[in-house]
């Protein structure tokens, strides 16, 4: 199996204890995750995501007066995966309508976090292999132009 890659991550949650707890879990159990920043509200989260352009966003839902969905409406990072980390299962369906990669309930269990990151690694590996195959296929289908203008035929 291919080696796990590094992912830039941002955590946005209005509960500072949850941010601290999730950061500790990630640092202790997910060496492939590089936390690039923390934010405690939607406004700061939007700025941070736009600055850092993370591969993965760990996002809370309820951050009065706004929600994590409000944050997602303000950013345009199609390549970023969103892992919701929230204390309520009430928003799961809405989260997946926003193409959430995962939905973890607080307190986040190490096993759930690790499973999510393992799936993230698998997705990126599969995506990378697909990209390589598409480049190879494109190269094979591209017409070859002879530099000297000579075409050889087998007899």
mmCIF file of C-alpha atoms in Angstrom:
data_model
loop_
_atom_site.group_PDB
_atom_site.id
_atom_site.type_symbol
_atom_site.label_atom_id
_atom_site.label_comp_id
_atom_site.label_asym_id
_atom_site.label_seq_id
_atom_site.Cartn_x
_atom_site.Cartn_y
_atom_site.Cartn_z
ATOM 1 C CA UNK A 1 0.000 0.000 0.000
ATOM 2 C CA UNK A 2 1.173 3.522 -0.732
ATOM 3 C CA UNK A 3 2.508 5.669 2.060
ATOM 4 C CA UNK A 4 0.024 7.971 3.795
ATOM 5 C CA UNK A 5 0.332 11.585 2.752
ATOM 6 C CA UNK A 6 0.212 14.702 4.905
ATOM 7 C CA UNK A 7 -2.979 16.726 5.115
ATOM 8 C CA UNK A 8 -3.230 20.398 6.047
ATOM 9 C CA UNK A 9 -6.062 20.827 8.532
ATOM 10 C CA UNK A 10 -8.042 23.590 10.193
ATOM 11 C CA UNK A 11 -10.339 23.224 13.208
ATOM 12 C CA UNK A 12 -13.323 25.565 13.672
ATOM 13 C CA UNK A 13 -15.387 25.204 16.857
ATOM 14 C CA UNK A 14 -16.745 27.775 19.301
ATOM 15 C CA UNK A 15 -16.018 25.540 22.315
ATOM 16 C CA UNK A 16 -12.354 26.084 23.203
ATOM 17 C CA UNK A 17 -12.264 22.869 25.261
ATOM 18 C CA UNK A 18 -13.454 20.884 22.239
ATOM 19 C CA UNK A 19 -10.835 22.535 20.035
ATOM 20 C CA UNK A 20 -8.156 21.667 22.559
ATOM 21 C CA UNK A 21 -9.417 18.087 22.924
ATOM 22 C CA UNK A 22 -9.658 17.473 19.170
ATOM 23 C CA UNK A 23 -6.235 19.040 18.593
ATOM 24 C CA UNK A 24 -4.738 16.727 21.206
ATOM 25 C CA UNK A 25 -6.429 13.655 19.662
ATOM 26 C CA UNK A 26 -5.139 14.567 16.216
ATOM 27 C CA UNK A 27 -1.596 15.336 17.395
ATOM 28 C CA UNK A 28 -1.476 12.107 19.423
ATOM 29 C CA UNK A 29 -3.061 9.729 16.916
ATOM 30 C CA UNK A 30 -2.921 11.144 13.403
ATOM 31 C CA UNK A 31 0.647 11.974 12.368
ATOM 32 C CA UNK A 32 -0.469 12.602 8.792
ATOM 33 C CA UNK A 33 -2.591 15.567 9.893
ATOM 34 C CA UNK A 34 -0.826 18.935 10.095
ATOM 35 C CA UNK A 35 -3.024 21.390 12.013
ATOM 36 C CA UNK A 36 -2.501 24.779 10.367
ATOM 37 C CA UNK A 37 -4.900 26.801 12.468
ATOM 38 C CA UNK A 38 -7.735 27.014 14.967
ATOM 39 C CA UNK A 39 -10.751 29.308 15.007
ATOM 40 C CA UNK A 40 -13.509 29.778 17.555
ATOM 41 C CA UNK A 41 -16.191 31.390 15.382
ATOM 42 C CA UNK A 42 -17.470 31.417 11.839
ATOM 43 C CA UNK A 43 -15.930 34.769 10.855
ATOM 44 C CA UNK A 44 -12.421 33.773 11.956
ATOM 45 C CA UNK A 45 -12.967 30.315 10.464
ATOM 46 C CA UNK A 46 -13.780 31.748 7.042
ATOM 47 C CA UNK A 47 -10.612 33.884 7.098
ATOM 48 C CA UNK A 48 -8.496 30.940 8.260
ATOM 49 C CA UNK A 49 -9.830 28.560 5.624
ATOM 50 C CA UNK A 50 -9.261 31.128 2.874
ATOM 51 C CA UNK A 51 -5.700 31.765 4.113
ATOM 52 C CA UNK A 52 -4.653 28.170 4.702
ATOM 53 C CA UNK A 53 -6.616 26.367 1.954
ATOM 54 C CA UNK A 54 -6.661 23.171 4.042
ATOM 55 C CA UNK A 55 -7.135 19.656 2.718
ATOM 56 C CA UNK A 56 -9.469 18.895 5.602
ATOM 57 C CA UNK A 57 -11.695 21.059 7.791
ATOM 58 C CA UNK A 58 -12.868 19.833 11.195
ATOM 59 C CA UNK A 59 -16.052 21.832 11.702
ATOM 60 C CA UNK A 60 -18.619 22.229 14.465
ATOM 61 C CA UNK A 61 -22.239 22.880 13.483
ATOM 62 C CA UNK A 62 -23.602 25.134 16.241
ATOM 63 C CA UNK A 63 -21.583 28.313 16.670
ATOM 64 C CA UNK A 64 -24.155 30.975 17.602
ATOM 65 C CA UNK A 65 -25.204 33.183 16.048
ATOM 66 C CA UNK A 66 -24.058 31.191 13.012
ATOM 67 C CA UNK A 67 -23.524 27.583 12.001
ATOM 68 C CA UNK A 68 -20.822 25.603 10.273
ATOM 69 C CA UNK A 69 -23.091 25.584 7.222
ATOM 70 C CA UNK A 70 -22.872 29.386 7.141
ATOM 71 C CA UNK A 71 -19.096 29.044 7.004
ATOM 72 C CA UNK A 72 -19.295 26.589 4.101
ATOM 73 C CA UNK A 73 -21.515 28.993 2.147
ATOM 74 C CA UNK A 74 -18.775 31.649 2.364
ATOM 75 C CA UNK A 75 -15.827 29.640 1.112
ATOM 76 C CA UNK A 76 -15.018 28.182 -2.266
ATOM 77 C CA UNK A 77 -12.658 25.289 -1.685
ATOM 78 C CA UNK A 78 -13.973 22.341 -3.673
ATOM 79 C CA UNK A 79 -10.922 20.188 -2.909
ATOM 80 C CA UNK A 80 -11.309 20.440 0.876
ATOM 81 C CA UNK A 81 -12.885 17.581 2.800
ATOM 82 C CA UNK A 82 -15.196 18.513 5.678
ATOM 83 C CA UNK A 83 -15.399 16.397 8.806
ATOM 84 C CA UNK A 84 -18.151 17.661 11.072
ATOM 85 C CA UNK A 85 -17.458 17.273 14.785
ATOM 86 C CA UNK A 86 -20.582 18.080 16.754
ATOM 87 C CA UNK A 87 -22.515 17.026 19.829
ATOM 88 C CA UNK A 88 -25.808 16.434 18.017
ATOM 89 C CA UNK A 89 -26.810 13.939 15.380
ATOM 90 C CA UNK A 90 -29.654 16.274 14.338
ATOM 91 C CA UNK A 91 -27.640 17.840 11.528
ATOM 92 C CA UNK A 92 -26.219 14.692 9.919
ATOM 93 C CA UNK A 93 -28.519 14.699 6.889
ATOM 94 C CA UNK A 94 -27.920 18.392 6.264
ATOM 95 C CA UNK A 95 -24.164 17.834 6.646
ATOM 96 C CA UNK A 96 -24.140 15.176 3.953
ATOM 97 C CA UNK A 97 -26.103 17.483 1.661
ATOM 98 C CA UNK A 98 -23.022 19.701 1.947
ATOM 99 C CA UNK A 99 -20.911 16.708 0.862
ATOM 100 C CA UNK A 100 -19.432 16.123 4.307
ATOM 101 C CA UNK A 101 -16.677 13.549 4.296
ATOM 102 C CA UNK A 102 -17.622 12.396 7.799
ATOM 103 C CA UNK A 103 -19.750 13.280 10.795
ATOM 104 C CA UNK A 104 -18.224 12.601 14.205
ATOM 105 C CA UNK A 105 -20.117 12.979 17.461
ATOM 106 C CA UNK A 106 -18.541 14.668 20.476
ATOM 107 C CA UNK A 107 -16.789 13.601 22.503
ATOM 108 C CA UNK A 108 -14.827 12.326 19.514
ATOM 109 C CA UNK A 109 -13.584 8.788 20.037
ATOM 110 C CA UNK A 110 -10.028 8.025 18.921
ATOM 111 C CA UNK A 111 -11.240 5.011 16.941
ATOM 112 C CA UNK A 112 -13.804 7.118 15.035
ATOM 113 C CA UNK A 113 -11.229 9.803 14.291
ATOM 114 C CA UNK A 114 -8.677 7.234 13.159
ATOM 115 C CA UNK A 115 -11.250 5.476 10.940
ATOM 116 C CA UNK A 116 -12.137 8.782 9.316
ATOM 117 C CA UNK A 117 -8.497 9.665 8.644
ATOM 118 C CA UNK A 118 -7.793 6.177 7.291
ATOM 119 C CA UNK A 119 -10.685 6.571 4.845
ATOM 120 C CA UNK A 120 -9.353 10.002 3.904
ATOM 121 C CA UNK A 121 -5.973 8.453 3.137
ATOM 122 C CA UNK A 122 -7.593 5.722 1.031
ATOM 123 C CA UNK A 123 -9.628 8.262 -0.910
ATOM 124 C CA UNK A 124 -6.560 10.361 -1.690
ATOM 125 C CA UNK A 125 -4.553 7.304 -2.743
ATOM 126 C CA UNK A 126 -7.361 6.121 -5.029
ATOM 127 C CA UNK A 127 -7.742 9.622 -6.447
ATOM 128 C CA UNK A 128 -4.012 9.864 -7.092
ATOM 129 C CA UNK A 129 -3.958 6.487 -8.869
ATOM 130 C CA UNK A 130 -6.973 7.520 -10.960
ATOM 131 C CA UNK A 131 -5.252 10.786 -11.936
ATOM 132 C CA UNK A 132 -2.119 8.876 -12.956
ATOM 133 C CA UNK A 133 -4.170 6.463 -15.092
ATOM 134 C CA UNK A 134 -5.994 9.354 -16.783
ATOM 135 C CA UNK A 135 -2.691 11.068 -17.638
ATOM 136 C CA UNK A 136 -1.315 7.817 -19.053
ATOM 137 C CA UNK A 137 -4.493 7.231 -21.060
ATOM 138 C CA UNK A 138 -4.436 10.787 -22.370
ATOM 139 C CA UNK A 139 -0.802 10.366 -23.423
ATOM 140 C CA UNK A 140 -1.636 7.118 -25.219
ATOM 141 C CA UNK A 141 -4.597 8.672 -27.046
ATOM 142 C CA UNK A 142 -2.827 11.894 -28.046
ATOM 143 C CA UNK A 143 -1.749 11.964 -31.661
ATOM 144 C CA UNK A 144 2.001 11.711 -31.979
ATOM 145 C CA UNK A 145 3.612 14.285 -34.226
ATOM 146 C CA UNK A 146 6.808 13.166 -35.885
ATOM 147 C CA UNK A 147 9.443 15.847 -35.617
ATOM 148 C CA UNK A 148 11.187 14.947 -38.853
ATOM 149 C CA UNK A 149 8.009 14.265 -40.848
ATOM 150 C CA UNK A 150 8.949 10.662 -41.684
ATOM 151 C CA UNK A 151 6.376 7.915 -41.228
ATOM 152 C CA UNK A 152 7.577 4.309 -41.254
ATOM 153 C CA UNK A 153 5.369 1.438 -42.458
ATOM 154 C CA UNK A 154 5.980 -2.229 -41.717
ATOM 155 C CA UNK A 155 6.141 -4.418 -44.861
#
